[in-house]
Amino acid sequence: MFRMISNRQIADAFDLLADLLRLKDAEGYRFEIIAYQRVAEALRELPRDVRALAAEGRLQEIDGVGKAIAAKILELLEHGTLRLLEELKAEVPQGLVDVLRVNGVGPKRAMLFYQQLGITSVAELEAAAREGKLRTLPGMGAKSEQKILESIAALARRTTRARADIALQAAERILRALQALPNVLRAEIAGSLRRGRATIGDIDLLVATHTPAPIMDAFVNHPDVVRVLAQGETKSSVELLSGLQCDLRAVPPERFGTALSYFTGSQAHNIRLRELALQRGLSLNEWAFTATDGSGREILCASEEEVYAQLDLPYIPPELREDRGEIEAAQANALPNLIEISHIRA
DNA sequence: GCCC
DNA sequence: CAGTACG
DNA sequence: GGGCCGATACTG
């Protein structure tokens, strides 16, 4: 019989596997890393106990699970551990996985810090930054060092994902300020908040305008903003009083549909849409569909309806955009009817 | 790594 | 440019 | 066997 091990624990093991591989050689294992992360997410969303599925020999029915990963799941169910995972732990300090959670630190820098300074934890990274040691490393300077210190502080401030209702209040405050600005033609909440998720990691906002610069300025100077993480022509990122990160993108109104689609996600849903576009000889990004025949011809979408229509799909509501079968359902014209408040009566 |  | 980050 | 999202955007 199988061990007591939850879907969640198995998912965590695959995420750890992905992170350790990322540290070892991000490029060399690029697609394996993606595969492991996909499976981790699929397992967390799986409504059934993996052990039951395994007992029936149906593991490969899970999206993203093939022969190799099915074997790894079985190994976890039987032994509670993975040989591959243990080997990687011996090669790469596990504490580096936490270091990866620091904004601005990816696998390259984490390994650089480890190999040059022996850093294996966030605490050690913080100490090294305070002592001015990071700036001595190639590609690092005083500014990068300071950013890392601030990221570590931010990491401590927000321990968990925010409840959607709390985040919604914070989002609407910023949104109202943006809507009140001259030359803002539209302003919308995007991201997981728009998808109706119960908890959200950050707030994503989108505005339609022909003059993004003054809007970006107003955004980063909003009274709720405590820190500017990045500010560019069309994309800025800030930290709010609540500790929440808030990202804003600005696009011209004729491109609002592709932008809202992109910024609403989910990532997995976006990737599926982009694959569908490629099948039709089009490349899709947040700005437009672009013909892949070299002509550079663009198809602009002011609304999301146009985006889906271009892909021969009926409109898919944000709440369903998780790549959990909604694309296939849409293609079969069999999307479920969502329950709206207005449909409910006492 | 998975999938066509 | 490389590195990191975003859905 | 060979592709796998983005002609992404921002920083230093």
PDB file of N, CA, C and O in Angstrom, chain A residues 210-257:
ATOM      1  N   HIS A 210      -3.294  57.379 -24.736  1.00  0.00           N
ATOM      2  CA  HIS A 210      -2.321  57.703 -25.788  1.00  0.00           C
ATOM      3  C   HIS A 210      -1.092  58.359 -25.197  1.00  0.00           C
ATOM      4  O   HIS A 210      -0.098  58.575 -25.880  1.00  0.00           O
ATOM      5  N   THR A 211      -1.177  58.708 -23.892  1.00  0.00           N
ATOM      6  CA  THR A 211      -0.070  59.420 -23.249  1.00  0.00           C
ATOM      7  C   THR A 211       0.305  58.732 -21.929  1.00  0.00           C
ATOM      8  O   THR A 211      -0.070  59.203 -20.856  1.00  0.00           O
ATOM      9  N   PRO A 212       1.059  57.635 -21.998  1.00  0.00           N
ATOM     10  CA  PRO A 212       1.335  56.840 -20.806  1.00  0.00           C
ATOM     11  C   PRO A 212       2.231  57.515 -19.758  1.00  0.00           C
ATOM     12  O   PRO A 212       2.056  57.276 -18.559  1.00  0.00           O
ATOM     13  N   ALA A 213       3.169  58.328 -20.185  1.00  0.00           N
ATOM     14  CA  ALA A 213       4.178  58.852 -19.247  1.00  0.00           C
ATOM     15  C   ALA A 213       3.582  59.550 -18.016  1.00  0.00           C
ATOM     16  O   ALA A 213       3.931  59.206 -16.884  1.00  0.00           O
ATOM     17  N   PRO A 214       2.702  60.540 -18.205  1.00  0.00           N
ATOM     18  CA  PRO A 214       2.153  61.207 -17.026  1.00  0.00           C
ATOM     19  C   PRO A 214       1.312  60.269 -16.149  1.00  0.00           C
ATOM     20  O   PRO A 214       1.193  60.485 -14.938  1.00  0.00           O
ATOM     21  N   ILE A 215       0.764  59.246 -16.759  1.00  0.00           N
ATOM     22  CA  ILE A 215      -0.044  58.300 -15.986  1.00  0.00           C
ATOM     23  C   ILE A 215       0.844  57.413 -15.129  1.00  0.00           C
ATOM     24  O   ILE A 215       0.540  57.140 -13.957  1.00  0.00           O
ATOM     25  N   MET A 216       1.963  56.994 -15.702  1.00  0.00           N
ATOM     26  CA  MET A 216       2.942  56.228 -14.926  1.00  0.00           C
ATOM     27  C   MET A 216       3.454  57.069 -13.758  1.00  0.00           C
ATOM     28  O   MET A 216       3.632  56.567 -12.651  1.00  0.00           O
ATOM     29  N   ASP A 217       3.676  58.332 -14.022  1.00  0.00           N
ATOM     30  CA  ASP A 217       4.138  59.246 -12.962  1.00  0.00           C
ATOM     31  C   ASP A 217       3.116  59.331 -11.836  1.00  0.00           C
ATOM     32  O   ASP A 217       3.454  59.233 -10.658  1.00  0.00           O
ATOM     33  N   ALA A 218       1.855  59.532 -12.219  1.00  0.00           N
ATOM     34  CA  ALA A 218       0.804  59.656 -11.204  1.00  0.00           C
ATOM     35  C   ALA A 218       0.680  58.364 -10.400  1.00  0.00           C
ATOM     36  O   ALA A 218       0.502  58.387  -9.184  1.00  0.00           O
ATOM     37  N   PHE A 219       0.819  57.248 -11.090  1.00  0.00           N
ATOM     38  CA  PHE A 219       0.708  55.935 -10.447  1.00  0.00           C
ATOM     39  C   PHE A 219       1.773  55.762  -9.364  1.00  0.00           C
ATOM     40  O   PHE A 219       1.460  55.447  -8.214  1.00  0.00           O
ATOM     41  N   VAL A 220       3.038  55.991  -9.717  1.00  0.00           N
ATOM     42  CA  VAL A 220       4.108  55.747  -8.738  1.00  0.00           C
ATOM     43  C   VAL A 220       4.100  56.800  -7.627  1.00  0.00           C
ATOM     44  O   VAL A 220       4.718  56.598  -6.578  1.00  0.00           O
ATOM     45  N   ASN A 221       3.381  57.907  -7.848  1.00  0.00           N
ATOM     46  CA  ASN A 221       3.308  58.945  -6.812  1.00  0.00           C
ATOM     47  C   ASN A 221       2.012  58.897  -6.011  1.00  0.00           C
ATOM     48  O   ASN A 221       1.753  59.783  -5.198  1.00  0.00           O
ATOM     49  N   HIS A 222       1.208  57.855  -6.237  1.00  0.00           N
ATOM     50  CA  HIS A 222      -0.032  57.719  -5.483  1.00  0.00           C
ATOM     51  C   HIS A 222       0.288  57.583  -3.994  1.00  0.00           C
ATOM     52  O   HIS A 222       1.281  56.948  -3.619  1.00  0.00           O
ATOM     53  N   PRO A 223      -0.544  58.195  -3.131  1.00  0.00           N
ATOM     54  CA  PRO A 223      -0.267  58.163  -1.690  1.00  0.00           C
ATOM     55  C   PRO A 223      -0.168  56.757  -1.080  1.00  0.00           C
ATOM     56  O   PRO A 223       0.483  56.582  -0.051  1.00  0.00           O
ATOM     57  N   ASP A 224      -0.802  55.776  -1.697  1.00  0.00           N
ATOM     58  CA  ASP A 224      -0.729  54.419  -1.153  1.00  0.00           C
ATOM     59  C   ASP A 224       0.588  53.715  -1.493  1.00  0.00           C
ATOM     60  O   ASP A 224       0.863  52.625  -0.980  1.00  0.00           O
ATOM     61  N   VAL A 225       1.370  54.325  -2.357  1.00  0.00           N
ATOM     62  CA  VAL A 225       2.613  53.683  -2.807  1.00  0.00           C
ATOM     63  C   VAL A 225       3.757  53.964  -1.835  1.00  0.00           C
ATOM     64  O   VAL A 225       4.033  55.110  -1.509  1.00  0.00           O
ATOM     65  N   VAL A 226       4.400  52.899  -1.371  1.00  0.00           N
ATOM     66  CA  VAL A 226       5.524  53.094  -0.446  1.00  0.00           C
ATOM     67  C   VAL A 226       6.873  52.908  -1.133  1.00  0.00           C
ATOM     68  O   VAL A 226       7.896  53.357  -0.644  1.00  0.00           O
ATOM     69  N   ARG A 227       6.868  52.229  -2.287  1.00  0.00           N
ATOM     70  CA  ARG A 227       8.133  51.923  -2.932  1.00  0.00           C
ATOM     71  C   ARG A 227       7.910  51.683  -4.420  1.00  0.00           C
ATOM     72  O   ARG A 227       6.942  51.017  -4.801  1.00  0.00           O
ATOM     73  N   VAL A 228       8.787  52.226  -5.237  1.00  0.00           N
ATOM     74  CA  VAL A 228       8.712  51.998  -6.673  1.00  0.00           C
ATOM     75  C   VAL A 228       9.688  50.889  -7.038  1.00  0.00           C
ATOM     76  O   VAL A 228      10.897  51.029  -6.849  1.00  0.00           O
ATOM     77  N   LEU A 229       9.139  49.791  -7.540  1.00  0.00           N
ATOM     78  CA  LEU A 229       9.993  48.644  -7.878  1.00  0.00           C
ATOM     79  C   LEU A 229      10.572  48.781  -9.277  1.00  0.00           C
ATOM     80  O   LEU A 229      11.691  48.368  -9.537  1.00  0.00           O
ATOM     81  N   ALA A 230       9.788  49.373 -10.158  1.00  0.00           N
ATOM     82  CA  ALA A 230      10.238  49.578 -11.540  1.00  0.00           C
ATOM     83  C   ALA A 230       9.326  50.600 -12.186  1.00  0.00           C
ATOM     84  O   ALA A 230       8.129  50.660 -11.879  1.00  0.00           O
ATOM     85  N   GLN A 231       9.886  51.396 -13.059  1.00  0.00           N
ATOM     86  CA  GLN A 231       9.058  52.355 -13.785  1.00  0.00           C
ATOM     87  C   GLN A 231       9.571  52.495 -15.201  1.00  0.00           C
ATOM     88  O   GLN A 231      10.720  52.880 -15.419  1.00  0.00           O
ATOM     89  N   GLY A 232       8.719  52.174 -16.155  1.00  0.00           N
ATOM     90  CA  GLY A 232       9.102  52.289 -17.554  1.00  0.00           C
ATOM     91  C   GLY A 232       8.046  53.031 -18.336  1.00  0.00           C
ATOM     92  O   GLY A 232       7.114  53.595 -17.769  1.00  0.00           O
ATOM     93  N   GLU A 233       8.203  53.009 -19.643  1.00  0.00           N
ATOM     94  CA  GLU A 233       7.298  53.715 -20.548  1.00  0.00           C
ATOM     95  C   GLU A 233       5.867  53.188 -20.463  1.00  0.00           C
ATOM     96  O   GLU A 233       4.916  53.967 -20.413  1.00  0.00           O
ATOM     97  N   THR A 234       5.738  51.873 -20.446  1.00  0.00           N
ATOM     98  CA  THR A 234       4.409  51.277 -20.531  1.00  0.00           C
ATOM     99  C   THR A 234       4.118  50.352 -19.363  1.00  0.00           C
ATOM    100  O   THR A 234       3.032  49.795 -19.275  1.00  0.00           O
ATOM    101  N   LYS A 235       5.079  50.179 -18.462  1.00  0.00           N
ATOM    102  CA  LYS A 235       4.907  49.203 -17.393  1.00  0.00           C
ATOM    103  C   LYS A 235       5.618  49.690 -16.137  1.00  0.00           C
ATOM    104  O   LYS A 235       6.794  50.037 -16.193  1.00  0.00           O
ATOM    105  N   SER A 236       4.885  49.739 -15.038  1.00  0.00           N
ATOM    106  CA  SER A 236       5.481  50.116 -13.761  1.00  0.00           C
ATOM    107  C   SER A 236       5.004  49.161 -12.677  1.00  0.00           C
ATOM    108  O   SER A 236       3.954  48.539 -12.786  1.00  0.00           O
ATOM    109  N   SER A 237       5.796  49.102 -11.626  1.00  0.00           N
ATOM    110  CA  SER A 237       5.510  48.175 -10.546  1.00  0.00           C
ATOM    111  C   SER A 237       5.833  48.856  -9.226  1.00  0.00           C
ATOM    112  O   SER A 237       6.892  49.444  -9.077  1.00  0.00           O
ATOM    113  N   VAL A 238       4.888  48.772  -8.278  1.00  0.00           N
ATOM    114  CA  VAL A 238       5.094  49.433  -6.991  1.00  0.00           C
ATOM    115  C   VAL A 238       4.684  48.509  -5.848  1.00  0.00           C
ATOM    116  O   VAL A 238       4.015  47.496  -6.056  1.00  0.00           O
ATOM    117  N   GLU A 239       5.096  48.901  -4.653  1.00  0.00           N
ATOM    118  CA  GLU A 239       4.623  48.213  -3.459  1.00  0.00           C
ATOM    119  C   GLU A 239       3.695  49.168  -2.723  1.00  0.00           C
ATOM    120  O   GLU A 239       4.017  50.332  -2.528  1.00  0.00           O
ATOM    121  N   LEU A 240       2.543  48.657  -2.306  1.00  0.00           N
ATOM    122  CA  LEU A 240       1.553  49.482  -1.615  1.00  0.00           C
ATOM    123  C   LEU A 240       1.719  49.408  -0.097  1.00  0.00           C
ATOM    124  O   LEU A 240       2.435  48.554   0.418  1.00  0.00           O
ATOM    125  N   LEU A 241       1.037  50.296   0.591  1.00  0.00           N
ATOM    126  CA  LEU A 241       1.025  50.317   2.056  1.00  0.00           C
ATOM    127  C   LEU A 241       0.767  48.939   2.635  1.00  0.00           C
ATOM    128  O   LEU A 241       1.375  48.523   3.622  1.00  0.00           O
ATOM    129  N   SER A 242      -0.159  48.231   2.012  1.00  0.00           N
ATOM    130  CA  SER A 242      -0.561  46.906   2.493  1.00  0.00           C
ATOM    131  C   SER A 242       0.535  45.864   2.333  1.00  0.00           C
ATOM    132  O   SER A 242       0.400  44.742   2.819  1.00  0.00           O
ATOM    133  N   GLY A 243       1.617  46.226   1.627  1.00  0.00           N
ATOM    134  CA  GLY A 243       2.657  45.242   1.352  1.00  0.00           C
ATOM    135  C   GLY A 243       2.429  44.542   0.023  1.00  0.00           C
ATOM    136  O   GLY A 243       3.278  43.806  -0.462  1.00  0.00           O
ATOM    137  N   LEU A 244       1.254  44.776  -0.549  1.00  0.00           N
ATOM    138  CA  LEU A 244       0.939  44.162  -1.841  1.00  0.00           C
ATOM    139  C   LEU A 244       1.716  44.833  -2.974  1.00  0.00           C
ATOM    140  O   LEU A 244       1.928  46.042  -2.966  1.00  0.00           O
ATOM    141  N   GLN A 245       2.109  44.022  -3.938  1.00  0.00           N
ATOM    142  CA  GLN A 245       2.709  44.578  -5.142  1.00  0.00           C
ATOM    143  C   GLN A 245       1.598  44.913  -6.131  1.00  0.00           C
ATOM    144  O   GLN A 245       0.606  44.208  -6.233  1.00  0.00           O
ATOM    145  N   CYS A 246       1.768  46.023  -6.819  1.00  0.00           N
ATOM    146  CA  CYS A 246       0.762  46.449  -7.793  1.00  0.00           C
ATOM    147  C   CYS A 246       1.460  46.812  -9.092  1.00  0.00           C
ATOM    148  O   CYS A 246       2.366  47.638  -9.113  1.00  0.00           O
ATOM    149  N   ASP A 247       1.045  46.159 -10.185  1.00  0.00           N
ATOM    150  CA  ASP A 247       1.630  46.394 -11.497  1.00  0.00           C
ATOM    151  C   ASP A 247       0.638  47.135 -12.384  1.00  0.00           C
ATOM    152  O   ASP A 247      -0.546  46.812 -12.408  1.00  0.00           O
ATOM    153  N   LEU A 248       1.139  48.124 -13.090  1.00  0.00           N
ATOM    154  CA  LEU A 248       0.293  48.872 -14.031  1.00  0.00           C
ATOM    155  C   LEU A 248       0.882  48.817 -15.419  1.00  0.00           C
ATOM    156  O   LEU A 248       2.085  48.987 -15.598  1.00  0.00           O
ATOM    157  N   ARG A 249      -0.004  48.579 -16.402  1.00  0.00           N
ATOM    158  CA  ARG A 249       0.440  48.678 -17.793  1.00  0.00           C
ATOM    159  C   ARG A 249      -0.459  49.652 -18.511  1.00  0.00           C
ATOM    160  O   ARG A 249      -1.651  49.759 -18.231  1.00  0.00           O
ATOM    161  N   ALA A 250       0.152  50.378 -19.448  1.00  0.00           N
ATOM    162  CA  ALA A 250      -0.597  51.345 -20.240  1.00  0.00           C
ATOM    163  C   ALA A 250      -0.468  51.005 -21.718  1.00  0.00           C
ATOM    164  O   ALA A 250       0.636  50.739 -22.194  1.00  0.00           O
ATOM    165  N   VAL A 251      -1.593  50.986 -22.392  1.00  0.00           N
ATOM    166  CA  VAL A 251      -1.600  50.680 -23.829  1.00  0.00           C
ATOM    167  C   VAL A 251      -2.566  51.625 -24.533  1.00  0.00           C
ATOM    168  O   VAL A 251      -3.489  52.155 -23.908  1.00  0.00           O
ATOM    169  N   PRO A 252      -2.385  51.847 -25.823  1.00  0.00           N
ATOM    170  CA  PRO A 252      -3.366  52.639 -26.568  1.00  0.00           C
ATOM    171  C   PRO A 252      -4.691  51.884 -26.654  1.00  0.00           C
ATOM    172  O   PRO A 252      -4.690  50.643 -26.662  1.00  0.00           O
ATOM    173  N   PRO A 253      -5.800  52.587 -26.706  1.00  0.00           N
ATOM    174  CA  PRO A 253      -7.119  51.941 -26.627  1.00  0.00           C
ATOM    175  C   PRO A 253      -7.363  50.899 -27.714  1.00  0.00           C
ATOM    176  O   PRO A 253      -8.050  49.896 -27.469  1.00  0.00           O
ATOM    177  N   GLU A 254      -6.799  51.109 -28.887  1.00  0.00           N
ATOM    178  CA  GLU A 254      -7.034  50.146 -29.964  1.00  0.00           C
ATOM    179  C   GLU A 254      -6.359  48.800 -29.699  1.00  0.00           C
ATOM    180  O   GLU A 254      -6.613  47.821 -30.389  1.00  0.00           O
ATOM    181  N   ARG A 255      -5.479  48.752 -28.683  1.00  0.00           N
ATOM    182  CA  ARG A 255      -4.810  47.499 -28.321  1.00  0.00           C
ATOM    183  C   ARG A 255      -5.277  46.989 -26.957  1.00  0.00           C
ATOM    184  O   ARG A 255      -4.675  46.087 -26.386  1.00  0.00           O
ATOM    185  N   PHE A 256      -6.316  47.577 -26.426  1.00  0.00           N
ATOM    186  CA  PHE A 256      -6.743  47.263 -25.061  1.00  0.00           C
ATOM    187  C   PHE A 256      -7.181  45.805 -24.904  1.00  0.00           C
ATOM    188  O   PHE A 256      -6.956  45.184 -23.856  1.00  0.00           O
ATOM    189  N   GLY A 257      -7.778  45.245 -25.933  1.00  0.00           N
ATOM    190  CA  GLY A 257      -8.269  43.868 -25.848  1.00  0.00           C
ATOM    191  C   GLY A 257      -7.155  42.855 -25.663  1.00  0.00           C
ATOM    192  O   GLY A 257      -7.209  42.007 -24.762  1.00  0.00           O
TER     193      GLY A 257
END
